[in-house]
Amino acid sequence: MTTAPLSVAVIGAGMAGRTHANAWRQAGTVFDLGLPPVRLATIADAHLPFAEDAAAHYRYEKAVGDWREVADDPSIDVVSIVVGNALHREIAEAMVAAGKHVLCEKPLAGTLEDAEAMAALEAAHPDLVLATGFTFRRNPAVAQLARLVADGGLGTVNHLDARYWCDYGADPLVPIAWRYKGPMGTGALGDIGSHLVDTAELIGGPIASVSGAVLTTSITERPVASGAVAGGRGVTASADDPTEPVENDDVATFTAHFASGAAGTFSCSRVAFGRPNQMMIDVSGSHGSASWDLARTGKIRVADGSSPAGLGGFRQVLANPVFPYFGNGSSLAFAGVGLNQIEQFTYHAHAFLQQVAGVDEGALPPCASFADGYREMRILDAVARSAGAGGASVEIA
């Protein structure tokens, strides 16, 4: 195990990039001591003022306007890639060539071919930690739901329903950005559906096939922003501005068949008016059911056979130290304190640094690998192919 300080950099200073910047800053404050000291080195963004603002807020040493400066800096050990999906492969290859560990946001790449190449890159460099940012694995309530299923608390699972509905694209005056470019299957499905798929497999095991897929675009054109835009939420253009076509899906729905025999139903949307960030999971089994709602992320609801006769039904279970991550991941580690989505990133960063440092004893579960990210993209590709074939069943290769 190494105890030498680890220097980190974040490439991308938008909404998610700033969340990564915060996570690296907080990683050493949770769970057991033993991580090497973390040096907050650099934030890079093509729009330098964004990088400068993030570096100032999260106390990084410097800001740069070109990610290549991070690759060329021999003092940097760990890099977060938090930019448009189409850029992931090029940046990851440069960072790996420079001997750096990489945490890349999901989906792993802009195309299936790039994701395959990144998985091969990982296989060729076993000395480096290369991970995909599936942070919902670190949500204590989601992890407890997965544990409940794995321990047989619901009996044999027969159905999992997962949906992720957002409204960041509901306003037609939200300007065009990289999220609205790329083929069908890379829009809402790639952006938020990727979280659904990974979370569903965490709980229900591997997906064997998908079918019945429908991908739709409800807002076919968007205005072109006149300047740089970070995040996209709350940003609108003028109705008189020139427009560009939206190339991918606003809404995606599909069904799945799990290898266990369970059925899955999925839906995701980026145009769900009034639903800023609503992710929900319901699991039904032969002896019980359980559900989780991101809006109430500090609890799960469970119905099973343990209730007295006549008093059955769903009961609320607050996140508490029995749940994964919660006990040493909160400074107020008792039921009723609640959770927020940002903590998932901190737990994810802690686990990543444990892998880099070679911490084995008491370590958190390892981060999703590039290979995991490639698998998730194969599932999304199968969904897109199902939609293109009128809903035909497509097996996961």
Coordinates of C-alpha atoms in Angstrom, one line a residue:
M1 CA 0.0 0.0 0.0
T2 CA 1.3 3.4 -0.9
T3 CA 1.2 6.3 1.5
A4 CA 2.7 8.9 -0.9
P5 CA 0.4 11.9 -1.6
L6 CA -1.8 11.6 -4.6
S7 CA -2.4 14.6 -6.9
V8 CA -5.8 14.9 -8.6
A9 CA -7.1 16.9 -11.5
V10 CA -10.6 17.3 -13.0
I11 CA -11.2 17.8 -16.7
G12 CA -14.5 19.7 -17.2
A13 CA -15.8 22.4 -14.9
G14 CA -19.5 22.1 -15.5
M15 CA -22.1 20.9 -13.1
A16 CA -20.8 17.3 -12.9
G17 CA -17.1 18.4 -13.0
R18 CA -17.6 20.6 -10.0
T19 CA -19.2 17.7 -8.2
H20 CA -16.1 15.6 -8.9
A21 CA -13.9 18.5 -7.7
N22 CA -15.9 18.5 -4.4
A23 CA -15.7 14.7 -4.1
W24 CA -11.9 14.6 -4.3
R25 CA -11.8 17.3 -1.7
Q26 CA -14.1 15.4 0.7
A27 CA -12.9 11.9 0.0
G28 CA -10.6 11.7 3.0
T29 CA -13.2 12.9 5.5
V30 CA -15.4 9.7 5.3
F31 CA -14.8 6.1 6.3
D32 CA -11.7 4.9 8.0
L33 CA -8.3 6.7 7.9
G34 CA -5.6 5.3 5.7
L35 CA -5.9 7.1 2.4
P36 CA -2.8 8.9 1.3
P37 CA -2.9 12.7 1.5
V38 CA -4.7 14.2 -1.5
R39 CA -3.3 17.2 -3.4
L40 CA -6.0 19.2 -5.3
A41 CA -3.9 20.1 -8.3
T42 CA -5.7 21.3 -11.4
I43 CA -9.1 21.9 -13.0
A44 CA -9.2 22.1 -16.8
D45 CA -11.9 23.4 -19.0
A46 CA -11.9 24.6 -22.6
H47 CA -13.7 27.8 -21.3
L48 CA -11.0 29.0 -18.9
P49 CA -13.3 31.2 -16.8
F50 CA -15.3 28.1 -15.8
A51 CA -12.1 26.3 -14.7
E52 CA -10.9 29.4 -12.8
D53 CA -14.2 29.7 -11.0
A54 CA -14.3 26.0 -10.0
A55 CA -10.6 26.0 -8.9
A56 CA -11.3 29.0 -6.7
H57 CA -14.4 27.5 -5.1
Y58 CA -12.9 24.1 -4.4
R59 CA -9.4 25.3 -3.6
Y60 CA -7.5 23.7 -6.4
E61 CA -4.0 25.0 -7.1
K62 CA -4.6 26.1 -10.6
A63 CA -6.9 26.3 -13.6
V64 CA -6.0 25.6 -17.2
G65 CA -7.8 25.9 -20.5
D66 CA -6.5 22.8 -22.2
W67 CA -6.7 19.2 -20.9
R68 CA -3.4 18.4 -22.5
E69 CA -1.7 20.4 -19.8
V70 CA -3.0 17.8 -17.3
A71 CA -1.6 15.0 -19.4
D72 CA 1.8 16.7 -19.6
D73 CA 2.0 17.3 -15.9
P74 CA 4.1 14.5 -14.4
S75 CA 3.0 15.4 -10.9
I76 CA -0.7 14.5 -11.4
D77 CA -1.6 10.9 -10.5
V78 CA -5.4 10.8 -10.8
V79 CA -7.7 12.4 -13.3
S80 CA -11.5 12.8 -13.5
I81 CA -12.9 13.1 -17.1
V82 CA -16.1 15.0 -17.0
V83 CA -16.7 16.4 -20.5
G84 CA -18.8 15.5 -23.5
N85 CA -19.0 11.8 -24.2
A86 CA -17.3 12.1 -27.6
L87 CA -14.1 13.3 -26.0
H88 CA -13.7 10.6 -23.4
R89 CA -11.6 8.1 -25.5
E90 CA -9.1 10.7 -26.7
I91 CA -8.6 12.1 -23.3
A92 CA -8.4 8.7 -21.5
E93 CA -5.9 7.4 -24.0
A94 CA -3.7 10.4 -23.4
M95 CA -3.9 10.1 -19.6
V96 CA -3.2 6.4 -19.7
A97 CA -0.2 7.0 -22.0
A98 CA 1.0 9.5 -19.3
G99 CA 0.6 6.8 -16.6
K100 CA -2.4 8.4 -14.8
H101 CA -5.3 6.7 -13.1
V102 CA -8.6 7.7 -14.7
L103 CA -12.2 8.0 -13.4
C104 CA -14.4 8.7 -16.4
E105 CA -18.0 9.8 -16.2
K106 CA -20.7 7.6 -17.7
P107 CA -21.6 6.7 -20.3
L108 CA -18.1 5.5 -21.0
A109 CA -17.9 7.0 -24.5
G110 CA -19.8 8.6 -27.3
T111 CA -19.8 5.4 -29.5
L112 CA -19.8 1.7 -28.8
E113 CA -16.5 1.4 -30.8
D114 CA -14.8 4.0 -28.5
A115 CA -16.1 2.2 -25.4
E116 CA -14.7 -1.1 -26.7
A117 CA -11.3 0.6 -27.3
M118 CA -11.4 2.0 -23.8
A119 CA -12.1 -1.4 -22.3
A120 CA -9.2 -2.8 -24.3
L121 CA -7.0 0.1 -23.0
E122 CA -7.9 -1.0 -19.4
A123 CA -7.0 -4.7 -20.2
A124 CA -3.6 -3.5 -21.5
H125 CA -2.8 -1.5 -18.4
P126 CA -3.6 -3.6 -15.4
D127 CA -1.3 -1.4 -13.3
L128 CA -3.7 1.6 -13.6
V129 CA -7.1 2.0 -12.1
L130 CA -9.5 2.9 -14.8
A131 CA -13.1 3.3 -13.6
T132 CA -16.6 4.4 -14.8
G133 CA -18.6 6.8 -12.7
F134 CA -21.7 4.8 -11.8
T135 CA -22.2 6.6 -8.5
F136 CA -25.7 5.2 -7.7
R137 CA -23.9 2.0 -6.6
R138 CA -22.7 4.1 -3.7
N139 CA -26.1 5.3 -2.6
P140 CA -26.7 3.6 0.9
A141 CA -30.4 3.1 0.2
V142 CA -29.8 1.6 -3.2
A143 CA -27.0 -0.6 -1.9
Q144 CA -29.3 -1.8 0.9
L145 CA -32.0 -2.6 -1.6
A146 CA -29.5 -4.7 -3.5
R147 CA -28.4 -6.4 -0.3
L148 CA -32.0 -7.2 0.5
V149 CA -32.5 -8.9 -2.8
A150 CA -29.1 -10.8 -2.6
D151 CA -30.0 -12.0 0.9
G152 CA -33.3 -13.4 -0.3
G153 CA -35.4 -10.9 1.8
L154 CA -37.9 -10.5 -1.1
G155 CA -37.9 -14.1 -2.2
T156 CA -37.4 -14.8 -5.9
V157 CA -37.5 -11.5 -7.8
N158 CA -40.0 -11.5 -10.6
H159 CA -40.1 -7.8 -11.7
L160 CA -38.0 -4.7 -11.5
D161 CA -39.3 -1.4 -12.6
A162 CA -36.9 1.5 -13.1
R163 CA -37.5 5.1 -14.3
Y164 CA -35.4 8.3 -14.4
W165 CA -37.4 11.4 -15.4
C166 CA -35.8 14.8 -15.6
D167 CA -36.9 18.2 -17.0
Y168 CA -33.6 19.7 -18.0
G169 CA -34.7 19.6 -21.7
A170 CA -38.4 20.3 -21.2
D171 CA -38.1 23.9 -22.2
P172 CA -37.6 24.2 -26.0
L173 CA -35.5 27.3 -25.5
V174 CA -32.8 25.3 -23.7
P175 CA -29.9 25.7 -26.1
I176 CA -28.4 22.9 -28.2
A177 CA -25.4 21.2 -26.5
W178 CA -23.4 18.0 -26.8
R179 CA -26.1 16.1 -25.0
Y180 CA -28.5 16.7 -27.9
K181 CA -26.0 15.6 -30.5
G182 CA -25.2 12.0 -31.6
P183 CA -27.4 9.1 -32.8
M184 CA -30.6 7.9 -31.2
G185 CA -29.8 6.1 -28.0
T186 CA -27.2 8.6 -26.9
G187 CA -29.7 11.2 -25.6
A188 CA -31.9 10.6 -22.6
L189 CA -31.1 6.8 -22.8
G190 CA -27.3 7.4 -22.7
D191 CA -27.3 10.3 -20.3
I192 CA -29.7 9.1 -17.5
G193 CA -30.7 5.6 -18.8
S194 CA -27.1 4.5 -18.3
H195 CA -27.7 5.0 -14.5
L196 CA -30.9 3.0 -14.7
V197 CA -29.2 0.0 -16.4
D198 CA -26.2 -0.1 -14.1
T199 CA -28.4 0.2 -11.0
A200 CA -30.8 -2.4 -12.2
E201 CA -28.0 -4.9 -12.7
L202 CA -26.6 -4.1 -9.3
I203 CA -30.0 -5.1 -7.8
G204 CA -31.3 -7.7 -10.2
G205 CA -28.2 -9.3 -11.8
P206 CA -27.3 -9.4 -15.5
I207 CA -29.7 -8.4 -18.2
A208 CA -29.9 -11.1 -20.9
S209 CA -32.0 -9.3 -23.5
V210 CA -34.1 -6.2 -24.2
S211 CA -37.2 -5.7 -26.3
G212 CA -40.1 -3.4 -27.0
A213 CA -37.8 -0.3 -27.1
V214 CA -39.2 3.1 -28.2
L215 CA -37.0 6.2 -28.7
T216 CA -38.7 9.5 -29.4
T217 CA -37.7 13.1 -29.9
S218 CA -40.4 15.6 -28.9
I219 CA -38.3 18.8 -29.3
T220 CA -36.7 18.4 -32.7
E221 CA -34.8 21.7 -32.9
R222 CA -33.1 23.9 -30.3
P223 CA -31.6 27.4 -30.4
V224 CA -27.8 27.9 -30.6
A225 CA -26.3 29.6 -27.5
S226 CA -24.3 32.7 -28.2
G227 CA -21.7 31.9 -25.4
A228 CA -20.3 29.1 -23.3
V229 CA -22.9 27.2 -21.2
A230 CA -22.2 25.2 -18.1
G231 CA -24.6 22.5 -17.0
G232 CA -27.6 23.6 -19.1
R233 CA -30.1 23.8 -16.3
G234 CA -31.9 27.2 -16.0
V235 CA -30.2 28.4 -19.2
T236 CA -32.4 29.5 -22.1
A237 CA -31.9 31.2 -25.4
S238 CA -34.1 33.6 -27.4
A239 CA -36.9 32.3 -29.6
D240 CA -35.3 34.4 -32.4
D241 CA -31.9 32.7 -32.2
P242 CA -30.9 30.3 -35.0
T243 CA -31.6 26.7 -34.4
E244 CA -30.0 23.3 -35.0
P245 CA -31.6 19.9 -35.1
V246 CA -31.7 17.6 -32.1
E247 CA -30.2 14.3 -33.2
N248 CA -31.1 11.9 -30.4
D249 CA -33.9 10.8 -28.0
D250 CA -35.8 12.9 -25.5
V251 CA -37.7 9.8 -24.1
A252 CA -36.7 6.1 -24.1
T253 CA -38.7 3.1 -22.9
F254 CA -37.9 -0.6 -23.1
T255 CA -38.4 -3.9 -21.4
A256 CA -35.7 -6.4 -20.3
H257 CA -35.3 -10.0 -19.5
F258 CA -32.9 -10.7 -16.6
A259 CA -30.8 -13.9 -16.6
S260 CA -32.5 -14.8 -13.4
G261 CA -35.8 -14.9 -15.2
A262 CA -37.2 -11.6 -13.8
A263 CA -38.8 -9.1 -16.1
G264 CA -37.7 -5.4 -16.2
T265 CA -39.5 -2.3 -17.3
F266 CA -37.5 0.9 -17.9
S267 CA -38.3 4.5 -18.9
C268 CA -36.2 7.7 -19.0
S269 CA -37.0 11.2 -20.1
R270 CA -35.2 14.6 -20.2
V271 CA -38.4 16.4 -21.0
A272 CA -40.6 15.4 -18.0
F273 CA -42.0 18.8 -17.0
G274 CA -41.9 19.5 -13.3
R275 CA -39.6 16.6 -12.5
P276 CA -36.1 18.0 -12.1
N277 CA -34.4 14.8 -11.0
Q278 CA -36.7 11.9 -10.3
M279 CA -35.2 8.4 -10.2
M280 CA -37.3 5.5 -8.8
I281 CA -36.8 1.8 -8.4
D282 CA -39.4 -0.8 -7.5
V283 CA -38.6 -4.5 -7.0
S284 CA -41.2 -7.2 -6.6
G285 CA -40.5 -10.7 -5.3
S286 CA -42.3 -13.9 -4.3
H287 CA -42.2 -13.0 -0.6
G288 CA -41.9 -9.2 -0.6
S289 CA -41.5 -5.9 -2.4
A290 CA -39.3 -2.9 -1.9
S291 CA -38.9 0.6 -3.5
W292 CA -36.6 3.6 -3.5
D293 CA -37.1 7.2 -4.6
L294 CA -34.2 9.6 -5.2
A295 CA -36.4 12.4 -3.9
R296 CA -36.6 10.6 -0.6
T297 CA -33.1 9.1 -0.9
G298 CA -32.6 8.6 2.9
K299 CA -35.1 5.7 3.1
I300 CA -36.6 2.7 1.4
R301 CA -40.1 1.2 1.6
V302 CA -40.5 -2.5 2.2
A303 CA -43.4 -4.9 2.3
D304 CA -42.8 -8.5 3.4
G305 CA -44.3 -11.3 5.5
S306 CA -42.9 -10.1 8.8
S307 CA -45.9 -7.9 9.7
P308 CA -48.6 -9.1 12.1
A309 CA -51.8 -10.5 10.5
G310 CA -53.9 -7.7 9.2
L311 CA -51.1 -5.1 9.5
G312 CA -49.2 -5.9 6.3
G313 CA -48.2 -3.4 3.7
F314 CA -45.3 -1.1 3.0
R315 CA -43.3 0.3 5.9
Q316 CA -40.8 3.1 5.8
V317 CA -37.2 2.2 6.7
L318 CA -34.9 5.2 7.3
A319 CA -31.2 4.9 6.2
N320 CA -29.2 4.0 9.3
P321 CA -25.8 2.5 10.1
V322 CA -27.0 -0.9 9.1
F323 CA -27.2 0.3 5.5
P324 CA -24.0 0.1 3.3
Y325 CA -21.8 3.2 3.4
F326 CA -23.9 5.1 5.9
G327 CA -22.2 4.2 9.2
N328 CA -18.8 5.7 8.5
G329 CA -19.9 7.9 5.6
S330 CA -21.9 10.4 7.6
S331 CA -20.8 12.7 10.4
L332 CA -24.3 12.2 11.8
A333 CA -24.6 8.5 11.4
F334 CA -28.0 7.8 12.8
A335 CA -31.4 7.2 11.2
G336 CA -33.4 10.3 10.2
V337 CA -30.4 12.4 9.1
G338 CA -31.0 11.7 5.4
L339 CA -28.7 11.6 2.4
N340 CA -28.1 13.5 -0.8
Q341 CA -26.9 12.6 -4.2
I342 CA -23.6 14.5 -3.8
E343 CA -22.4 12.1 -1.1
Q344 CA -22.4 9.2 -3.6
F345 CA -19.6 11.0 -5.5
T346 CA -17.6 11.4 -2.3
Y347 CA -17.9 7.7 -1.5
H348 CA -17.0 6.8 -5.1
A349 CA -13.9 9.0 -4.9
H350 CA -12.9 7.3 -1.6
A351 CA -13.2 3.9 -3.1
F352 CA -11.2 4.9 -6.2
L353 CA -8.4 6.3 -4.1
Q354 CA -8.4 3.1 -2.0
Q355 CA -7.8 1.1 -5.3
V356 CA -5.1 3.5 -6.4
A357 CA -3.3 3.3 -3.0
G358 CA -3.7 -0.5 -2.8
V359 CA -5.9 -0.5 0.3
D360 CA -7.3 -4.0 0.8
E361 CA -8.3 -4.5 4.4
G362 CA -11.8 -3.0 5.0
A363 CA -11.9 -1.5 1.5
L364 CA -15.1 -0.5 -0.1
P365 CA -16.4 -2.5 -3.1
P366 CA -14.2 -1.6 -6.1
C367 CA -15.4 1.0 -8.6
A368 CA -17.1 0.0 -11.9
S369 CA -14.4 -0.6 -14.4
F370 CA -14.1 0.5 -18.1
A371 CA -15.2 -3.1 -18.9
D372 CA -18.3 -2.5 -16.9
G373 CA -18.9 0.8 -18.7
Y374 CA -18.5 -1.0 -22.0
R375 CA -21.0 -3.7 -21.0
E376 CA -23.5 -1.0 -20.0
M377 CA -23.0 0.6 -23.5
R378 CA -23.6 -2.7 -25.2
I379 CA -27.0 -2.9 -23.4
L380 CA -27.8 0.7 -24.5
D381 CA -26.8 -0.2 -28.0
A382 CA -29.2 -3.2 -27.9
V383 CA -32.0 -0.9 -26.8
A384 CA -31.3 1.4 -29.7
R385 CA -31.3 -1.6 -32.1
S386 CA -34.5 -2.9 -30.7
A387 CA -36.1 0.5 -31.3
G388 CA -34.8 0.5 -34.8
A389 CA -36.3 -2.9 -35.4
G390 CA -39.7 -2.0 -34.2
G391 CA -39.2 -3.3 -30.7
A392 CA -37.7 -6.7 -31.6
S393 CA -35.9 -8.6 -28.9
V394 CA -32.1 -8.2 -28.9
E395 CA -29.8 -10.3 -26.9
I396 CA -26.9 -8.7 -25.0
A397 CA -23.7 -9.8 -26.6

